Structure formats: structure tokens, C-alpha cells
Amino acid sequence: MRDWFNYNKRATIDVKIADLSLGGNFPIRVQSMGNTDTNDIEASVSQAERIAQAGGEIVRFTAQGIKEANNLGLVRNELRKRGCNVPLVADIHFNPAAAMAAATNVEKVRINPGNYVDSTHTQKTFQYTDEEYAQEIEKIKEKLIPFLDLCKQNNTAVRIGVNHGSLSDRILSRYGDTSEGMVESCLEFLRICKSQDFLNVVVSIKASNVVIMVRTVRLLAEKMDEEGLNYPIHLGVTEAGEGEDGRIKSAAGITALLLDGIGDTIRVSLSEDPEAEIPVAKMLADYVQRRSRHALVMGDKCIDEAIRSGKGRTSKAVGNIGGDNVPVVITKQKGNNENAQPDYLVKSYTTDSISIDSDKKFQVVDCSDIELATSLPEDTVILARPCGRHIVGEIRALVSQLIKAGKQNPVVALVDSPAENLDELQLFTAADMGALLIDRLIDGICLISDLEESATVCHGILQATRRRIFKTEFISCPSCGRTLYDMQNTLAKVKSALSHLKGLKIGVMGCIVNGPGEMADADYGYVGSGRGKVNLYKGKNCVEKMVPEDDAVDKLIQLIKDNGDWIDK
């Protein structure tokens, strides 16, 4: 059983990417992905340099075909001439031949099990007998084993990278669009790697839905450990967006896993310049590595079922706190966002007492004070205050003791934030609250901070973890060499037009590789389909193809109106 209370890094083998080692006892490595076309050698070299100068330890580029994969060799050679030794990764979809070319040109190749051999999202229905399914696995071996042999010869590392948005029709036919399907898609390829004694492998499973991402990677780690597949894991939330949304989503999802000891390298996917991802990733990695040096936390094993089931802890409602209510937000000031106001205001707070503008009973309880917590009347809201470094572990331990004692008081996490600026407030609060909200263990956040954005940050964390919706959700990719329009400007235009549509989920995707799949639970989608052309989606269905980019936002608005989901600003 996993230790949910103490940081114990998952044991993995060491993987070498040129001179860089990851996994094992090495630090969490941070990386980014370029968005230039590798046919433009100078642009790609310059961007890789900027990422490396920002602190990026690995740089990935899309290679659509053999030519682009070979061009990465030219990019690498020029970087080495300039004294930049950052390892390069080729990102391959649909094209095993391009993967073979890349294996001789870069230090690492990422392949996607969903489309390396199998067809992806043809929208057809297939049924496979066990024999037919086994035959399909043999086809994968025929393509994958020669690739692994070539990687061995060239000391090239491999990432087996599963994306929620690009599962194969074969996997979908047997497992559906599920966490189990994503994990099996990865394991099929890992088993082949193990059979060939190929160890230089990193794995990843990503999704734009933070809750799905966390639960699926936990399942992956569990299944890998059961099968002795102790490879390092790469973490990231795909299509996280930009600005506050992208930072909070990434912090909540990535850090929830890092604090569980899962994860050896991370990428924060932002719809911004690639080098902007690195400072965010470094802040998260450093924050977790500081948290790892904490005093032992003791909790009860009953928490295991609450977390694994996804049902969390049951509490009784005290007014609008706990029970079936959405989690509450308690802060010191209202802030400046009228759509993200706190439910309650803190009038005063010291280490000894708190005063909240409410007729409800609130009691600050140090997480180690189990006797006090389990003796309170059930009409008292517990403000759970951590005293050590591992905030998630301490609050989990307190909640576990309440479950064991059969107590159903609402629990609100009390965070006395040391953040000095908005970036720290967003990242550190999301890092500490993400797992607790994903696992449905708390009934709200009480954030003690003098920054006026406190309430907005709390609401953003609740939205990122799918616990409370207060605005439009934009699922947007960070763009790459496949993107045929300006992602940052396009996203800004779409947000300007649609950000008042509270509760709608809008996908803004650069291309079809992951676009239609990653935005599968979006209400509407805007997906690049060609140079200056866009496909528009209602749910999973493409309703207009090859719309000129200049007309696409207006067409998207009309589509929303035609389906009755539009409201005026």
C-alpha cells in the first residue's frame, strides 16, 4: 500500500540522455518543447538556446517526417558548435520511419503508442477476438523492435508517451476511453522494451483533465511496479493553457504526483513562449524537493480506500460547508474579481486565534492534534492547520483519523501562505491543495495572504481540480512545429470573445494529433487543420471544416449561438 503521508520517491532505474541522468536519486529534471519548424534550422537553434539559458535541461521538437528528423541532427550540430549541450528529443507521431531517422540524430525520441502503428480515432467501431488482438501486438513488435535495436546502437533514449487524446482504436475497442486503457497502451510498449532488454526508457501519460491525469499516472506507477517495470516517469498536464490557468492546472496536477513520490522529469505545457515554461517548472520541482525533507507523518491506512475509490471523505453539511456543497473559499480580502468572491472573510488571524465573518463555528486544529479534532461537535467546521513541511501528508493524516473515528465534521484546509508575489501564490497554493481537492478530502480552502488575488487563486484551483466552476475553461495546447497559426494571438482572440461563458469548456488546439481527443470533453473546439485553416467542433463532432482563420472566431460564436449556449456579456 502506498504511503500517502510521507514523501518516498518511487524507485527507478537511471536513464541516460547524452550526459544527463534522470530517475534514481537524481533531481527532478525540467524540460520544454520548441514550437519552431525544424526546417528552419536557425530559428530552432535559437529557441533551443533560449530554453537552455532559462534552465531547461531537455528540449523537444516535433519531427513530422524523415526530413524534419534529419534536420534535428543539423540543429544539434549547430548547438554543439555554439557550446550548448542540451539534449534534444524528437517528437514523433504516425511515422515509424521518422522515428528511425531521429534515432541517429538526437539523444532521445518520443513515440506515441496510440499512433506509432495503430490507427487513431477513425470513429469506426472495431471488435477484436483475443487472437486478432494478439496479432495486432505482433505488428507493433515488427515495427518497434528494429527501432529499439537502432536506439541501442546509437545510445538513444526513448520516451513512451501516451496522450489521452490519441488512444488507438484498438485500445478504445477493448478498454474504452478510460484510465485503464491509457495505462495498457503504455504497458504494451514497455513489455516489448523489457523483452528486448532495452532499459533507456522514460514513460508518460498525459491528459488535459487534471483529475484524470493524476489518477491515471498513479495507476500506471502501480501497474509498472507490479510488473517490475521500474522506468522513470515524465509528468505534465497537456493543453493546460496560459497565464494563471496554465500555471494553476500544472501545479495542481504535477505536484500532486511529485508529492506522492511519482515523477522524475516534468514539463509545464503553457500556451506561451517555450522558455516561459522553465521558471514555472523549476519553481515546482524546487518546492517539492524542499518539501521532501520533512518530519515523519503518522496517519491511518483507512485513507487508502478514500483516495483510490475517487469518492474521498464523506462529511456532513454545516450550512453551505461540507456535505454535497461545492468547496468554499475563505480569504482575508474580497479581491478585485467579482466572479471569484470568497464565501467568508477572515476578520483577523494569529497563530492563536481566528475570527471569520460568519455565524458558523470554526475551530483551528493543528493537524497533529487528533484528540481535539475527534472531540469537536459535528456542527463545527475544522480549519486544518499543518505545522510541518509536508502540508498534503499532514492534512491527509488528520482526515484519516477523522474517518477512523467516524467523525464527519467539514474540513477546510488552512493555508498561511508565505508567498511574496502572485506567481508564488498561484503555484505554491495549487501545489499544496491540488491533491487534497482531487482526492475529495477537504471541503474548502482558507487562504491567509495579504495579496488581493487570493480569492481568485482559490477559485482557480477549485476549477482546475473540477470541484467548482466559476468561469469558462479553455483547453489550449502550447503549440509546436505542427501548429499552422499563431497560437498565442489566436487564444487571446478566442478568450476575448468567449471568456464570459461561465461553465463552457472551449478547446483551442494547434493540430489534429491530439486536438480532437484532448478536447473530448470540451463543449466546442477550434482546431488547426491547415495553413490558415481551422476546423470547428461541437463536442467530438467536426461540424465545419477548413474555415479561414480570419472568419473562425465569428463562426465559432455563431456555432455556440445556434446550439443555444450563448449569453450576452
mmCIF file of N, CA and C in Angstrom, residues 123 512 516 519 525 527 529 534-547 559:
data_model
loop_
_atom_site.group_PDB
_atom_site.id
_atom_site.type_symbol
_atom_site.label_atom_id
_atom_site.label_comp_id
_atom_site.label_asym_id
_atom_site.label_seq_id
_atom_site.Cartn_x
_atom_site.Cartn_y
_atom_site.Cartn_z
ATOM 1 N N GLN A 123 -13.092 6.896 -35.659
ATOM 2 C CA GLN A 123 -14.536 6.944 -35.362
ATOM 3 C C GLN A 123 -15.265 5.678 -35.830
ATOM 4 N N ILE A 512 -4.337 18.276 -35.431
ATOM 5 C CA ILE A 512 -5.216 17.126 -35.208
ATOM 6 C C ILE A 512 -4.546 15.989 -34.450
ATOM 7 N N PRO A 516 -8.572 16.790 -31.345
ATOM 8 C CA PRO A 516 -9.927 16.290 -31.132
ATOM 9 C C PRO A 516 -10.044 15.377 -29.914
ATOM 10 N N MET A 519 -9.549 17.423 -26.369
ATOM 11 C CA MET A 519 -10.681 18.292 -26.027
ATOM 12 C C MET A 519 -11.986 17.499 -26.098
ATOM 13 N N GLY A 525 -14.853 23.278 -30.008
ATOM 14 C CA GLY A 525 -13.443 23.216 -30.313
ATOM 15 C C GLY A 525 -13.045 23.999 -31.543
ATOM 16 N N VAL A 527 -9.754 23.884 -33.975
ATOM 17 C CA VAL A 527 -8.599 23.024 -34.227
ATOM 18 C C VAL A 527 -7.967 23.367 -35.571
ATOM 19 N N SER A 529 -6.338 22.987 -39.030
ATOM 20 C CA SER A 529 -6.475 21.895 -39.997
ATOM 21 C C SER A 529 -5.608 22.085 -41.229
ATOM 22 N N VAL A 534 -9.068 26.301 -40.164
ATOM 23 C CA VAL A 534 -9.499 25.808 -38.852
ATOM 24 C C VAL A 534 -10.727 24.914 -39.015
ATOM 25 N N ASN A 535 -10.767 23.817 -38.256
ATOM 26 C CA ASN A 535 -11.976 23.006 -38.138
ATOM 27 C C ASN A 535 -12.681 23.371 -36.840
ATOM 28 N N LEU A 536 -13.997 23.446 -36.870
ATOM 29 C CA LEU A 536 -14.784 23.770 -35.685
ATOM 30 C C LEU A 536 -15.553 22.534 -35.221
ATOM 31 N N TYR A 537 -15.598 22.341 -33.901
ATOM 32 C CA TYR A 537 -16.204 21.153 -33.318
ATOM 33 C C TYR A 537 -17.320 21.519 -32.356
ATOM 34 N N LYS A 538 -18.349 20.686 -32.344
ATOM 35 C CA LYS A 538 -19.342 20.672 -31.264
ATOM 36 C C LYS A 538 -19.168 19.336 -30.569
ATOM 37 N N GLY A 539 -18.641 19.361 -29.353
ATOM 38 C CA GLY A 539 -18.272 18.119 -28.693
ATOM 39 C C GLY A 539 -17.209 17.393 -29.496
ATOM 40 N N LYS A 540 -17.425 16.123 -29.769
ATOM 41 C CA LYS A 540 -16.453 15.331 -30.525
ATOM 42 C C LYS A 540 -16.671 15.411 -32.029
ATOM 43 N N ASN A 541 -17.707 16.112 -32.452
ATOM 44 C CA ASN A 541 -18.084 16.112 -33.867
ATOM 45 C C ASN A 541 -17.579 17.364 -34.576
ATOM 46 N N CYS A 542 -16.885 17.144 -35.674
ATOM 47 C CA CYS A 542 -16.439 18.263 -36.513
ATOM 48 C C CYS A 542 -17.633 18.730 -37.351
ATOM 49 N N VAL A 543 -18.006 19.993 -37.187
ATOM 50 C CA VAL A 543 -19.205 20.495 -37.865
ATOM 51 C C VAL A 543 -18.881 21.449 -39.018
ATOM 52 N N GLU A 544 -17.680 22.031 -39.014
ATOM 53 C CA GLU A 544 -17.252 22.870 -40.139
ATOM 54 C C GLU A 544 -15.768 22.655 -40.376
ATOM 55 N N LYS A 545 -15.396 22.434 -41.637
ATOM 56 C CA LYS A 545 -14.006 22.155 -41.975
ATOM 57 C C LYS A 545 -13.404 23.285 -42.806
ATOM 58 N N MET A 546 -12.108 23.461 -42.618
ATOM 59 C CA MET A 546 -11.291 24.377 -43.428
ATOM 60 C C MET A 546 -11.863 25.794 -43.445
ATOM 61 N N VAL A 547 -12.258 26.265 -42.279
ATOM 62 C CA VAL A 547 -12.748 27.638 -42.147
ATOM 63 C C VAL A 547 -11.554 28.583 -42.177
ATOM 64 N N LEU A 559 -21.726 29.222 -34.011
ATOM 65 C CA LEU A 559 -21.988 27.819 -33.674
ATOM 66 C C LEU A 559 -22.530 27.704 -32.254
#
